C-alpha positions as semicolon CSV with decimal commas, in nm:
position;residue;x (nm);y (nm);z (nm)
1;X;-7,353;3,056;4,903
2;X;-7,471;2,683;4,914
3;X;-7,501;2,520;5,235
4;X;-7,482;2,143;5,378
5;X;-7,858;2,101;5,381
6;X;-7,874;2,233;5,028
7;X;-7,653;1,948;4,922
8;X;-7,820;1,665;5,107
9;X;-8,113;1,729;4,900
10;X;-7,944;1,637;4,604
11;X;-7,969;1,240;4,608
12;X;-7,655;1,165;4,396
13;X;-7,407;1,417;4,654
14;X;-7,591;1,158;4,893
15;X;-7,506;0,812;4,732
16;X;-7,094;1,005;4,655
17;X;-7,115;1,060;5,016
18;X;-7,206;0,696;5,162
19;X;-6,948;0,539;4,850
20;X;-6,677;0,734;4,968
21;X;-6,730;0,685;5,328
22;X;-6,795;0,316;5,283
23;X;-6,480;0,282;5,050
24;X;-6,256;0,478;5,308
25;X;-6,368;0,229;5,541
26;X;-6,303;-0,091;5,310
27;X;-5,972;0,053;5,256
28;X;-5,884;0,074;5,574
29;X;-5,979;-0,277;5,632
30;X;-5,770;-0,375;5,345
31;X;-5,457;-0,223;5,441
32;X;-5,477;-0,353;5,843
33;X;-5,560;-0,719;5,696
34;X;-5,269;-0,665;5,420
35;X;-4,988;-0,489;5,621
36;X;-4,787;-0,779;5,844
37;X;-4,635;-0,493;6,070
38;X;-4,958;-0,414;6,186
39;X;-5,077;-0,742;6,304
40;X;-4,934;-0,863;6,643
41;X;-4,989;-1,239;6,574
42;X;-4,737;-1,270;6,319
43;X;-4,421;-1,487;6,411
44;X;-4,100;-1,416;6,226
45;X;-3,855;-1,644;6,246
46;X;-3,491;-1,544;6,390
47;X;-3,311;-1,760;6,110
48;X;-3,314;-1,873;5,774
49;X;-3,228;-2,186;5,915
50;X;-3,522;-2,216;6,159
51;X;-3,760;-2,080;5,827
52;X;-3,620;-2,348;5,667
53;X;-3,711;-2,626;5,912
54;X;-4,032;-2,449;6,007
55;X;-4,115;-2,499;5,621
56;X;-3,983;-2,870;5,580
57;X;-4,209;-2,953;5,888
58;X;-4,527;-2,827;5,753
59;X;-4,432;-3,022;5,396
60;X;-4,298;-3,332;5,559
61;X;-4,491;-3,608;5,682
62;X;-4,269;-3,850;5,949
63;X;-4,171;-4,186;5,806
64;X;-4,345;-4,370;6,121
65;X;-4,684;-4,194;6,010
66;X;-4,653;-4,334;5,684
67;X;-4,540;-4,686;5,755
68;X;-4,899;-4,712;6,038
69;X;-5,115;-4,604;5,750
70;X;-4,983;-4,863;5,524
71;X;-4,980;-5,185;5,804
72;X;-5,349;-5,004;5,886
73;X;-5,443;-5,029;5,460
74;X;-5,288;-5,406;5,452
75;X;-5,504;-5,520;5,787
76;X;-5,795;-5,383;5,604
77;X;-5,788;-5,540;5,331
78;X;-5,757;-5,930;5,484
């Protein structure tokens, strides 16, 4: 009948064991990093119509932005 110690001599059990614990452990990094319904900082929005907006104000840029950075560019360049 083999024994543990028997098998720790053998250096390739050794180098199966630390891949397969380090692997368990990158997979269960993985799957908490992946998985939204285990993270407790993600906001859902209640409405399609508030993701909508929420979207539209990360793309959009206001109109009064835009027209300072252009008056800025023209006193610039005099």
């Amino acid at each position: 009948m083999l024994n543990f110690a028997s098998g720790l001599d053998n250096p390739f059990i050794i180098i199966l064991l630390l891949v397969v614990i380090f692997g368990a452990i990158a997979l269960v990094v993985f799957l908490l990093r992946k998985l939204p319904a285990l993270r407790d900082d993600v906001k859902k929005p209640e409405t399609e119509e508030e993701a909508a907006k929420e979207s539209l104000d990360r793309i959009l840029v206001p109109i009064e932005e835009e027209k300072t950075s252009e008056v800025k560019n023209e006193e610039e360049d005099k």
